[in-house]
Tab-separated table of C-alpha atoms and ligand atoms in Angstrom:
chain	number	residue	atom	x	y	z
A	1	MET	CA	0.000	0.000	0.000
A	2	THR	CA	1.325	3.452	-0.871
A	3	SER	CA	0.792	6.193	1.668
A	4	VAL	CA	1.627	9.592	0.240
A	5	HIS	CA	3.218	11.953	2.737
A	6	THR	CA	1.927	15.409	1.956
A	7	ASP	CA	4.464	17.490	3.875
A	8	THR	CA	1.761	19.714	5.303
A	9	ALA	CA	1.656	18.965	9.015
A	10	PRO	CA	4.523	20.543	10.993
A	11	GLN	CA	5.834	17.951	13.430
A	12	VAL	CA	8.168	20.255	15.328
A	13	ASP	CA	6.773	23.219	17.229
A	14	ALA	CA	8.354	26.655	17.043
A	15	GLU	CA	10.185	26.387	20.348
A	16	ASP	CA	11.777	23.010	19.616
A	17	PHE	CA	12.678	24.231	16.159
A	18	ARG	CA	14.434	27.293	17.589
A	19	ASP	CA	16.633	24.908	19.623
A	20	ILE	CA	17.404	22.717	16.592
A	21	LEU	CA	18.311	25.783	14.547
A	22	ALA	CA	20.470	27.269	17.298
A	23	SER	CA	22.412	24.058	17.850
A	24	THR	CA	22.919	23.612	14.102
A	25	ARG	CA	24.183	27.176	13.807
A	26	GLU	CA	26.568	26.608	16.698
A	27	PHE	CA	27.794	23.313	15.193
A	28	VAL	CA	28.351	24.870	11.760
A	29	ARG	CA	30.108	28.004	12.962
A	30	SER	CA	32.105	26.687	15.946
A	31	VAL	CA	32.914	23.138	14.846
A	32	VAL	CA	32.852	22.919	11.042
A	33	VAL	CA	33.982	26.395	9.892
A	34	PRO	CA	37.335	26.108	11.732
A	35	ARG	CA	37.937	22.769	9.964
A	36	GLU	CA	37.088	23.803	6.412
A	37	GLN	CA	40.714	23.643	5.340
A	38	GLU	CA	41.062	20.107	6.720
A	39	ILE	CA	37.946	19.038	4.771
A	40	LEU	CA	39.343	20.621	1.623
A	41	ASP	CA	42.831	19.120	1.979
A	42	SER	CA	41.651	15.617	2.882
A	43	ASP	CA	38.677	15.633	0.478
A	44	ALA	CA	36.657	14.065	3.283
A	45	ILE	CA	34.402	14.943	6.177
A	46	PRO	CA	36.259	13.961	9.373
A	47	ASP	CA	34.710	11.026	11.247
A	48	ASP	CA	34.003	13.053	14.381
A	49	ILE	CA	32.027	15.630	12.379
A	50	ARG	CA	30.084	12.835	10.650
A	51	GLN	CA	29.301	11.296	14.044
A	52	ALA	CA	28.266	14.649	15.520
A	53	ALA	CA	25.915	15.207	12.572
A	54	LYS	CA	24.376	11.780	13.190
A	55	ASP	CA	23.970	12.505	16.894
A	56	MET	CA	22.198	15.779	16.078
A	57	GLY	CA	19.732	13.994	13.811
A	58	LEU	CA	20.975	15.750	10.691
A	59	PHE	CA	20.821	12.606	8.552
A	60	GLY	CA	17.060	12.632	9.047
A	61	TYR	CA	15.926	16.215	9.617
A	62	ALA	CA	13.387	16.012	6.783
A	63	ILE	CA	12.262	12.445	7.512
A	64	PRO	CA	8.954	12.259	9.445
A	65	GLN	CA	9.192	11.490	13.146
A	66	GLU	CA	7.290	8.207	12.836
A	67	TRP	CA	10.313	6.961	10.886
A	68	GLY	CA	12.896	8.275	13.326
A	69	GLY	CA	13.593	11.660	11.702
A	70	LEU	CA	13.298	15.165	13.128
A	71	GLY	CA	10.223	15.757	10.962
A	72	LEU	CA	10.959	19.293	9.762
A	73	ASP	CA	8.609	20.623	7.120
A	74	LEU	CA	10.008	22.582	4.186
A	75	THR	CA	9.607	25.982	5.871
A	76	GLN	CA	11.874	24.678	8.642
A	77	ASP	CA	14.137	22.734	6.280
A	78	VAL	CA	15.059	25.952	4.454
A	79	GLU	CA	15.980	27.752	7.677
A	80	LEU	CA	18.306	24.844	8.510
A	81	ALA	CA	19.719	24.851	4.964
A	82	MET	CA	20.531	28.566	5.245
A	83	GLU	CA	22.675	27.663	8.294
A	84	LEU	CA	24.284	24.636	6.610
A	85	GLY	CA	25.193	26.697	3.556
A	86	TYR	CA	27.440	28.855	5.720
A	87	THR	CA	30.281	26.309	5.579
A	88	SER	CA	31.813	23.789	3.129
A	89	LEU	CA	28.913	22.514	1.059
A	90	ALA	CA	30.302	18.997	1.510
A	91	LEU	CA	28.842	18.999	5.026
A	92	ARG	CA	25.280	19.263	3.721
A	93	SER	CA	26.017	16.871	0.882
A	94	MET	CA	26.944	14.156	3.389
A	95	PHE	CA	23.313	13.905	4.541
A	96	GLY	CA	21.658	15.770	1.664
A	97	THR	CA	20.641	12.694	-0.311
A	98	ASN	CA	19.195	10.958	2.788
A	99	ASN	CA	16.937	13.901	3.605
A	100	GLY	CA	16.388	15.115	0.079
A	101	ILE	CA	16.289	13.602	-3.357
A	102	ALA	CA	16.678	9.944	-2.286
A	103	GLY	CA	14.900	9.995	1.089
A	104	GLN	CA	11.907	11.977	-0.190
A	105	VAL	CA	11.187	9.355	-2.870
A	106	LEU	CA	10.620	6.855	-0.059
A	107	VAL	CA	8.797	9.330	2.186
A	108	GLY	CA	6.432	10.400	-0.581
A	109	PHE	CA	5.992	7.263	-2.630
A	110	GLY	CA	7.259	4.179	-0.725
A	111	THR	CA	4.933	1.480	0.572
A	112	ASP	CA	4.612	1.200	4.345
A	113	GLU	CA	6.771	-1.934	4.161
A	114	GLN	CA	9.489	-0.096	2.234
A	115	LYS	CA	9.407	2.794	4.683
A	116	ALA	CA	9.644	0.394	7.615
A	117	GLN	CA	12.564	-1.398	5.999
A	118	TRP	CA	14.665	1.669	5.206
A	119	LEU	CA	13.598	5.015	6.619
A	120	GLU	CA	14.694	4.650	10.244
A	121	ARG	CA	18.171	3.606	9.182
A	122	ILE	CA	18.310	6.449	6.664
A	123	ALA	CA	17.220	8.937	9.333
A	124	SER	CA	19.855	7.705	11.800
A	125	GLY	CA	22.633	7.803	9.187
A	126	GLU	CA	23.242	4.063	9.481
A	127	VAL	CA	22.255	3.866	5.817
A	128	VAL	CA	23.437	6.371	3.202
A	129	ALA	CA	20.974	6.586	0.317
A	130	SER	CA	21.848	7.833	-3.180
A	131	PHE	CA	19.519	9.046	-5.919
A	132	ALA	CA	20.482	7.488	-9.251
A	133	LEU	CA	18.674	9.197	-12.104
A	134	THR	CA	21.267	10.826	-14.390
A	135	GLU	CA	22.867	8.857	-17.231
A	136	PRO	CA	25.164	9.728	-20.109
A	137	GLY	CA	22.770	11.472	-22.506
A	138	ALA	CA	19.956	11.730	-19.938
A	139	GLY	CA	20.616	14.551	-17.478
A	140	SER	CA	18.447	17.548	-18.254
A	141	ASP	CA	16.026	15.191	-19.995
A	142	PRO	CA	15.671	12.239	-17.608
A	143	ALA	CA	12.617	11.012	-19.530
A	144	GLY	CA	15.170	9.800	-22.090
A	145	LEU	CA	16.927	7.455	-19.660
A	146	ARG	CA	17.938	4.046	-20.991
A	147	THR	CA	18.564	1.941	-17.884
A	148	LYS	CA	16.140	-0.974	-18.199
A	149	ALA	CA	14.324	-3.106	-15.652
A	150	VAL	CA	12.846	-6.321	-17.030
A	151	ARG	CA	10.423	-8.548	-15.163
A	152	ASP	CA	11.692	-12.096	-14.623
A	153	GLY	CA	9.300	-14.213	-12.568
A	154	ASP	CA	8.841	-12.356	-9.270
A	155	ASP	CA	12.059	-10.402	-9.742
A	156	TRP	CA	13.245	-7.404	-11.720
A	157	VAL	CA	16.563	-7.462	-13.573
A	158	ILE	CA	18.237	-4.072	-14.036
A	159	ASN	CA	20.852	-3.159	-16.649
A	160	GLY	CA	22.282	0.294	-17.320
A	161	GLU	CA	24.677	3.025	-16.349
A	162	LYS	CA	24.291	6.083	-14.106
A	163	ARG	CA	26.711	8.957	-13.676
A	164	PHE	CA	27.598	11.781	-11.284
A	165	ILE	CA	25.755	10.041	-8.429
A	166	THR	CA	26.254	11.924	-5.147
A	167	ASN	CA	27.433	9.765	-2.232
A	168	ALA	CA	27.679	6.679	-4.473
A	169	PRO	CA	31.079	5.649	-3.017
A	170	LEU	CA	29.517	5.636	0.478
A	171	ALA	CA	25.991	4.519	-0.320
A	172	ASN	CA	24.310	1.478	1.173
A	173	LEU	CA	21.136	1.993	-0.843
A	174	PHE	CA	20.538	3.262	-4.373
A	175	VAL	CA	17.196	4.725	-5.411
A	176	VAL	CA	17.417	3.748	-9.069
A	177	PHE	CA	15.258	5.005	-11.920
A	178	ALA	CA	14.809	2.539	-14.762
A	179	ARG	CA	12.568	2.049	-17.754
A	180	THR	CA	10.147	-0.869	-17.592
A	181	ARG	CA	8.521	-0.082	-20.956
A	182	PRO	CA	8.901	2.464	-23.758
A	183	ALA	CA	7.241	5.835	-23.183
A	184	ASP	CA	3.668	5.856	-24.511
A	185	GLU	CA	0.508	7.921	-24.179
A	186	ASN	CA	0.096	6.537	-20.630
A	187	GLY	CA	3.391	7.903	-19.385
A	188	THR	CA	7.167	7.834	-19.471
A	189	GLY	CA	7.495	4.122	-18.591
A	190	ILE	CA	9.945	4.953	-15.788
A	191	ALA	CA	9.827	3.098	-12.481
A	192	VAL	CA	12.027	3.461	-9.394
A	193	PHE	CA	13.686	0.648	-7.445
A	194	LEU	CA	15.416	0.293	-4.092
A	195	VAL	CA	18.716	-1.456	-4.734
A	196	PRO	CA	21.080	-2.274	-1.841
A	197	ALA	CA	24.674	-1.386	-2.745
A	198	ASP	CA	25.890	-4.936	-2.152
A	199	THR	CA	23.540	-6.467	-4.733
A	200	PRO	CA	25.568	-8.619	-7.162
A	201	GLY	CA	26.146	-6.855	-10.493
A	202	LEU	CA	26.090	-3.332	-9.018
A	203	GLN	CA	29.432	-1.617	-9.441
A	204	VAL	CA	30.404	1.838	-8.189
A	205	GLY	CA	33.115	3.537	-10.265
A	206	ALA	CA	36.093	5.552	-9.077
A	207	LYS	CA	35.387	8.763	-7.198
A	208	ASP	CA	34.997	11.662	-9.693
A	209	ARG	CA	37.583	14.472	-9.589
A	210	LYS	CA	35.489	17.640	-9.328
A	211	MET	CA	35.961	21.413	-9.537
A	212	GLY	CA	34.908	22.004	-5.939
A	213	GLN	CA	32.904	20.761	-2.954
A	214	GLU	CA	35.878	18.738	-1.751
A	215	GLY	CA	34.673	16.166	0.767
A	216	ALA	CA	31.511	15.470	-1.254
A	217	TRP	CA	31.885	12.466	-3.504
A	218	THR	CA	30.230	11.397	-6.741
A	219	ALA	CA	30.794	8.388	-8.997
A	220	ASP	CA	29.344	6.379	-11.866
A	221	VAL	CA	27.220	3.379	-10.970
A	222	ALA	CA	26.895	0.442	-13.374
A	223	PHE	CA	24.160	-2.198	-13.241
A	224	THR	CA	24.829	-5.550	-14.916
A	225	ASP	CA	21.997	-8.062	-14.531
A	226	VAL	CA	21.203	-6.689	-11.086
A	227	ARG	CA	18.360	-8.784	-9.705
A	228	VAL	CA	15.967	-7.349	-7.104
A	229	PRO	CA	12.691	-8.757	-5.742
A	230	ALA	CA	9.265	-7.323	-6.606
A	231	SER	CA	9.236	-5.656	-3.180
A	232	ALA	CA	12.038	-3.322	-4.403
A	233	LEU	CA	9.673	-1.531	-6.799
A	234	VAL	CA	8.872	1.779	-5.068
A	235	GLY	CA	5.182	2.189	-4.342
A	236	GLY	CA	4.567	-1.265	-5.829
A	237	SER	CA	3.791	0.445	-9.134
A	238	GLU	CA	5.698	0.835	-12.385
A	239	ASP	CA	4.117	4.241	-12.919
A	240	VAL	CA	5.470	5.967	-9.826
A	241	GLY	CA	9.050	6.613	-10.965
A	242	TYR	CA	8.919	9.751	-13.048
A	243	ARG	CA	6.443	11.516	-10.751
A	244	ALA	CA	8.549	10.566	-7.718
A	245	ALA	CA	11.691	11.975	-9.359
A	246	MET	CA	10.000	15.229	-10.379
A	247	THR	CA	8.353	15.752	-6.973
A	248	SER	CA	11.547	14.998	-5.079
A	249	LEU	CA	13.572	17.300	-7.338
A	250	ALA	CA	11.042	20.152	-7.103
A	251	ARG	CA	11.136	20.030	-3.309
A	252	GLY	CA	14.920	19.794	-3.447
A	253	ARG	CA	15.102	22.951	-5.530
A	254	VAL	CA	13.733	25.064	-2.695
A	255	HIS	CA	16.311	23.472	-0.396
A	256	ILE	CA	19.180	24.141	-2.832
A	257	ALA	CA	18.005	27.753	-3.111
A	258	ALA	CA	18.174	28.056	0.686
A	259	LEU	CA	21.629	26.551	0.731
A	260	SER	CA	22.653	29.184	-1.836
A	261	VAL	CA	21.401	31.954	0.430
A	262	GLY	CA	23.438	30.554	3.328
A	263	THR	CA	26.600	30.468	1.232
A	264	ALA	CA	25.931	33.942	-0.134
A	265	GLN	CA	25.638	35.208	3.443
A	266	ARG	CA	29.029	33.673	4.249
A	267	ALA	CA	30.616	35.213	1.134
A	268	LEU	CA	29.141	38.573	2.151
A	269	ASP	CA	30.395	38.278	5.746
A	270	GLU	CA	33.881	37.379	4.515
A	271	SER	CA	33.791	40.353	2.130
A	272	VAL	CA	32.638	42.851	4.752
A	273	ALA	CA	35.241	41.655	7.261
A	274	TYR	CA	37.986	41.929	4.650
A	275	ALA	CA	36.848	45.325	3.361
A	276	ALA	CA	36.724	46.743	6.877
A	277	THR	CA	40.310	45.762	7.677
A	278	ALA	CA	42.438	45.398	4.523
A	279	THR	CA	44.082	48.646	3.461
A	280	GLN	CA	45.472	50.314	0.361
A	281	GLY	CA	47.637	53.378	0.829
A	282	GLY	CA	46.626	53.381	4.455
A	283	THR	CA	42.885	53.510	3.681
A	284	ALA	CA	40.592	50.568	4.473
A	285	ILE	CA	39.325	49.325	1.094
A	286	GLY	CA	35.810	49.390	2.540
A	287	GLU	CA	36.059	53.189	2.506
A	288	PHE	CA	36.149	53.123	-1.299
A	289	GLN	CA	32.657	53.601	-2.665
A	290	LEU	CA	33.180	51.127	-5.516
A	291	VAL	CA	33.961	48.458	-2.916
A	292	GLN	CA	30.906	49.522	-0.919
A	293	ALA	CA	28.840	49.092	-4.087
A	294	MET	CA	29.992	45.476	-4.344
A	295	LEU	CA	29.001	44.851	-0.731
A	296	ALA	CA	25.640	46.500	-1.362
A	297	ASP	CA	24.953	44.249	-4.350
A	298	GLN	CA	25.886	41.196	-2.294
A	299	GLN	CA	23.637	42.250	0.589
A	300	THR	CA	20.737	42.932	-1.774
A	301	GLY	CA	21.099	39.496	-3.359
A	302	VAL	CA	21.129	37.755	0.014
A	303	MET	CA	18.036	39.587	1.233
A	304	ALA	CA	16.083	39.000	-1.971
A	305	GLY	CA	17.073	35.314	-1.993
A	306	ARG	CA	16.106	34.797	1.628
A	307	ALA	CA	12.671	36.341	1.101
A	308	MET	CA	12.083	34.258	-2.006
A	309	VAL	CA	13.129	31.019	-0.308
A	310	ARG	CA	10.780	31.588	2.621
A	311	ASP	CA	7.936	32.406	0.242
A	312	ALA	CA	8.530	29.326	-1.909
A	313	ALA	CA	8.790	27.032	1.118
A	314	ARG	CA	5.479	28.362	2.444
A	315	ALA	CA	3.842	27.845	-0.964
A	316	TRP	CA	5.167	24.277	-1.054
A	317	VAL	CA	3.877	23.436	2.405
A	318	ASP	CA	0.409	24.903	1.854
A	319	GLY	CA	0.283	23.312	-1.590
A	320	THR	CA	-0.354	26.516	-3.557
A	321	ASP	CA	2.730	26.222	-5.778
A	322	ARG	CA	4.932	23.161	-6.123
A	323	ARG	CA	6.202	23.851	-9.594
A	324	ILE	CA	6.860	27.454	-10.621
A	325	ALA	CA	8.041	28.780	-7.255
A	326	PRO	CA	10.652	26.025	-6.655
A	327	SER	CA	12.165	26.542	-10.105
A	328	ALA	CA	12.045	30.353	-10.038
A	329	THR	CA	13.613	30.332	-6.572
A	330	LYS	CA	16.371	27.884	-7.487
A	331	LEU	CA	17.088	29.880	-10.635
A	332	PHE	CA	17.336	33.199	-8.816
A	333	CYS	CA	19.225	32.018	-5.731
A	334	THR	CA	21.815	29.837	-7.465
A	335	GLU	CA	22.567	32.580	-10.004
A	336	MET	CA	22.601	35.107	-7.153
A	337	VAL	CA	25.161	33.153	-5.114
A	338	GLY	CA	27.307	32.802	-8.232
A	339	LYS	CA	27.401	36.597	-8.548
A	340	VAL	CA	27.886	37.132	-4.819
A	341	ALA	CA	30.803	34.673	-4.753
A	342	ASP	CA	32.346	36.349	-7.785
A	343	LEU	CA	32.069	39.745	-6.090
A	344	ALA	CA	33.580	38.258	-2.921
A	345	VAL	CA	36.687	37.244	-4.870
A	346	GLN	CA	36.775	40.746	-6.384
A	347	VAL	CA	36.556	42.444	-2.980
A	348	HIS	CA	39.502	40.314	-1.809
A	349	GLY	CA	41.652	41.299	-4.790
A	350	GLY	CA	44.552	38.916	-5.456
A	351	SER	CA	44.022	37.248	-2.081
A	352	GLY	CA	40.635	36.054	-3.318
A	353	TYR	CA	42.373	33.895	-5.919
A	354	MET	CA	44.502	32.107	-3.338
A	355	ARG	CA	43.780	28.677	-1.906
A	356	GLU	CA	43.179	28.762	1.844
A	357	VAL	CA	41.020	31.885	1.507
A	358	ALA	CA	37.376	30.975	2.128
A	359	VAL	CA	35.953	32.906	-0.826
A	360	GLU	CA	38.141	30.986	-3.284
A	361	ARG	CA	36.543	27.726	-2.083
A	362	ILE	CA	33.083	29.283	-2.093
A	363	TYR	CA	33.552	30.468	-5.683
A	364	ARG	CA	34.199	26.875	-6.781
A	365	ASP	CA	31.692	25.205	-4.423
A	366	VAL	CA	28.697	27.210	-5.623
A	367	ARG	CA	29.285	26.626	-9.337
A	368	LEU	CA	27.605	23.252	-8.976
A	369	LEU	CA	24.376	24.745	-7.650
A	370	ARG	CA	23.466	26.089	-11.125
A	371	LEU	CA	23.991	22.648	-12.655
A	372	TYR	CA	22.461	19.892	-10.570
A	373	GLU	CA	18.829	19.261	-9.661
A	374	GLY	CA	18.082	21.007	-12.965
A	375	THR	CA	20.299	23.572	-14.703
A	376	SER	CA	19.314	27.243	-14.830
A	377	GLU	CA	18.123	26.702	-18.407
A	378	ILE	CA	15.812	23.891	-17.273
A	379	GLN	CA	14.418	26.071	-14.452
A	380	ARG	CA	13.652	28.796	-16.994
A	381	LEU	CA	11.862	26.265	-19.181
A	382	ILE	CA	9.773	25.004	-16.246
A	383	VAL	CA	8.798	28.525	-15.176
A	384	GLY	CA	8.045	29.770	-18.683
A	385	ARG	CA	6.128	26.688	-19.728
A	386	GLY	CA	4.222	26.666	-16.429
A	387	LEU	CA	3.099	30.263	-16.844
A	388	VAL	CA	1.866	29.713	-20.396
A	389	LYS	CA	0.010	26.536	-19.396
A	390	GLN	CA	-1.645	28.337	-16.500
A	391	ALA	CA	-2.800	31.104	-18.848
A	392	GLN	CA	-4.108	28.581	-21.364
A	393	ARG	CA	-6.029	26.727	-18.668
A	394	GLY	CA	-7.546	30.043	-17.612
A	395	HIS	CA	-9.008	30.622	-21.091
B	401	FAD	C1	28.676	17.044	-8.571
B	401	FAD	C2	27.410	16.530	-9.180
B	401	FAD	C3	26.526	15.798	-8.403
B	401	FAD	C4	25.396	15.222	-8.976
B	401	FAD	N1	24.587	14.411	-8.216
B	401	FAD	C5	23.597	13.710	-8.836
B	401	FAD	C6	22.864	12.714	-8.110
B	401	FAD	O1	23.069	12.481	-6.914
B	401	FAD	N2	21.927	12.002	-8.787
B	401	FAD	C7	21.647	12.208	-10.101
B	401	FAD	O2	20.798	11.512	-10.640
B	401	FAD	N3	22.306	13.168	-10.806
B	401	FAD	C8	23.281	13.905	-10.211
B	401	FAD	N4	23.985	14.850	-10.908
B	401	FAD	C9	23.651	15.085	-12.321
B	401	FAD	C10	23.056	16.448	-12.600
B	401	FAD	O3	21.747	16.530	-12.128
B	401	FAD	C11	23.161	16.684	-14.126
B	401	FAD	O4	24.539	16.808	-14.431
B	401	FAD	C12	22.397	17.913	-14.586
B	401	FAD	O5	21.008	17.704	-14.478
B	401	FAD	C13	22.723	18.295	-16.036
B	401	FAD	O6	22.637	17.199	-16.887
B	401	FAD	P1	23.850	16.836	-17.858
B	401	FAD	O7	25.087	16.807	-17.056
B	401	FAD	O8	23.488	15.619	-18.620
B	401	FAD	O9	23.974	18.083	-18.832
B	401	FAD	P2	23.091	18.384	-20.139
B	401	FAD	O10	21.668	18.082	-19.873
B	401	FAD	O11	23.734	17.734	-21.315
B	401	FAD	O12	23.256	19.962	-20.248
B	401	FAD	C14	24.279	20.601	-21.011
B	401	FAD	C15	23.786	22.024	-21.326
B	401	FAD	O13	22.643	21.962	-22.202
B	401	FAD	C16	21.572	22.673	-21.641
B	401	FAD	N5	20.329	22.009	-21.988
B	401	FAD	C17	20.037	20.691	-21.920
B	401	FAD	N6	18.779	20.472	-22.345
B	401	FAD	C18	18.265	21.665	-22.696
B	401	FAD	C19	17.012	22.100	-23.238
B	401	FAD	N7	16.009	21.249	-23.469
B	401	FAD	N8	16.853	23.411	-23.490
B	401	FAD	C20	17.851	24.294	-23.242
B	401	FAD	N9	19.050	23.953	-22.745
B	401	FAD	C21	19.256	22.655	-22.485
B	401	FAD	C22	21.825	22.608	-20.121
B	401	FAD	O14	21.129	23.622	-19.430
B	401	FAD	C23	23.321	22.775	-20.074
B	401	FAD	O15	23.655	24.140	-20.195
B	401	FAD	C24	25.101	15.465	-10.348
B	401	FAD	C25	25.975	16.248	-11.111
B	401	FAD	C26	27.119	16.759	-10.560
B	401	FAD	C27	28.048	17.554	-11.447
């Protein structure tokens, strides 16, 4: 039986949420920020930080309480994300797939049996879940994916190739999208399966070498005659897959937008601190009006992004907009943080180009935000198409 979680009922009251937010802020700023260089140099999140995140419930903040999570709704999730964005984005990535794109497929579309089997361990961090949708030639257009699942008796046999899969080298569970039939007038023919990482025939490739977000790992995942039982089919239905992917991604877009705001705030804070103290010819560079203009543009971007994120999260939770607002907000906030990070490097002058200066890392970290969970071009298409459809329906 599929029970659809609607994400409408807040499970954490305002007072408890204030405590969660305060302790997350303290953890990020006092524990993780001082160790950003270590994360960057080792390309890993230190074990004690991973354990602390588990102990704080961060692997399951968006998983409902009945399954062992903190049960934050999206309006609370975005406040947390704005705190998490303040440090190396690898921190959030460590538990991002559990709470977000992978976990939400189970929360929203899993059967009660599937939820009982996986969600508590996902929420505790015992299980790392990865979302495996993208393939060579099927990124922006996942409807074109070619991984196949073929029925064989009571089992499904999966063959195909996925790429750029976040947390794949660490994952215990893959949420895998595969075609069970060609697309037709009834739908895309895409289903979604729960595939434990140790299933024979599943092979995780070498860790990708990326531009930024050191400490967050991606890899290819290959499926060669991977056999899973019927109970691995999410929601017990072949028709759930595409809708589950789109719903999970749309929700994730509001979260990524919030993360962008958090990182933009950090880039701004670094810029203001530098401008107030660094000097040229004995004058603090922050006294120069052209530098002040850069700070003003950064501040304006952060404030606009924050307002938009809160608005979009509210619209998601009350169900008034789960399509245009997530895409418009991701588009604006990820582009905004790109500009804010670029300005932060500019404010720092040559120092901003040097490794070991936070804004240099931020500049590289945030580039990804405009690419994954839908590129900026795809967000524009969703918003534009959505507006025209709405107008046509109105006529
Ligand atoms: C670090 C990282 C982590 C990732 N994690 C995951 C993950 O955990 N799970 C997962 O499934 N995927 C993941 N991805 C994949 C990511 O979602 C895709 O890379 C992204 O959606 C873009 O797809 P693509 O790479 O195939 O590029 P393409 O789709 O080939 O895009 C190339 C360019 O063409 C443009 N374009 C494409 N189609 C159109 C169109 N119709 N109209 C206009 N412009 C278009 C794009 O906007 C882009 O500018 C990750 C990627 C990276 C880099």
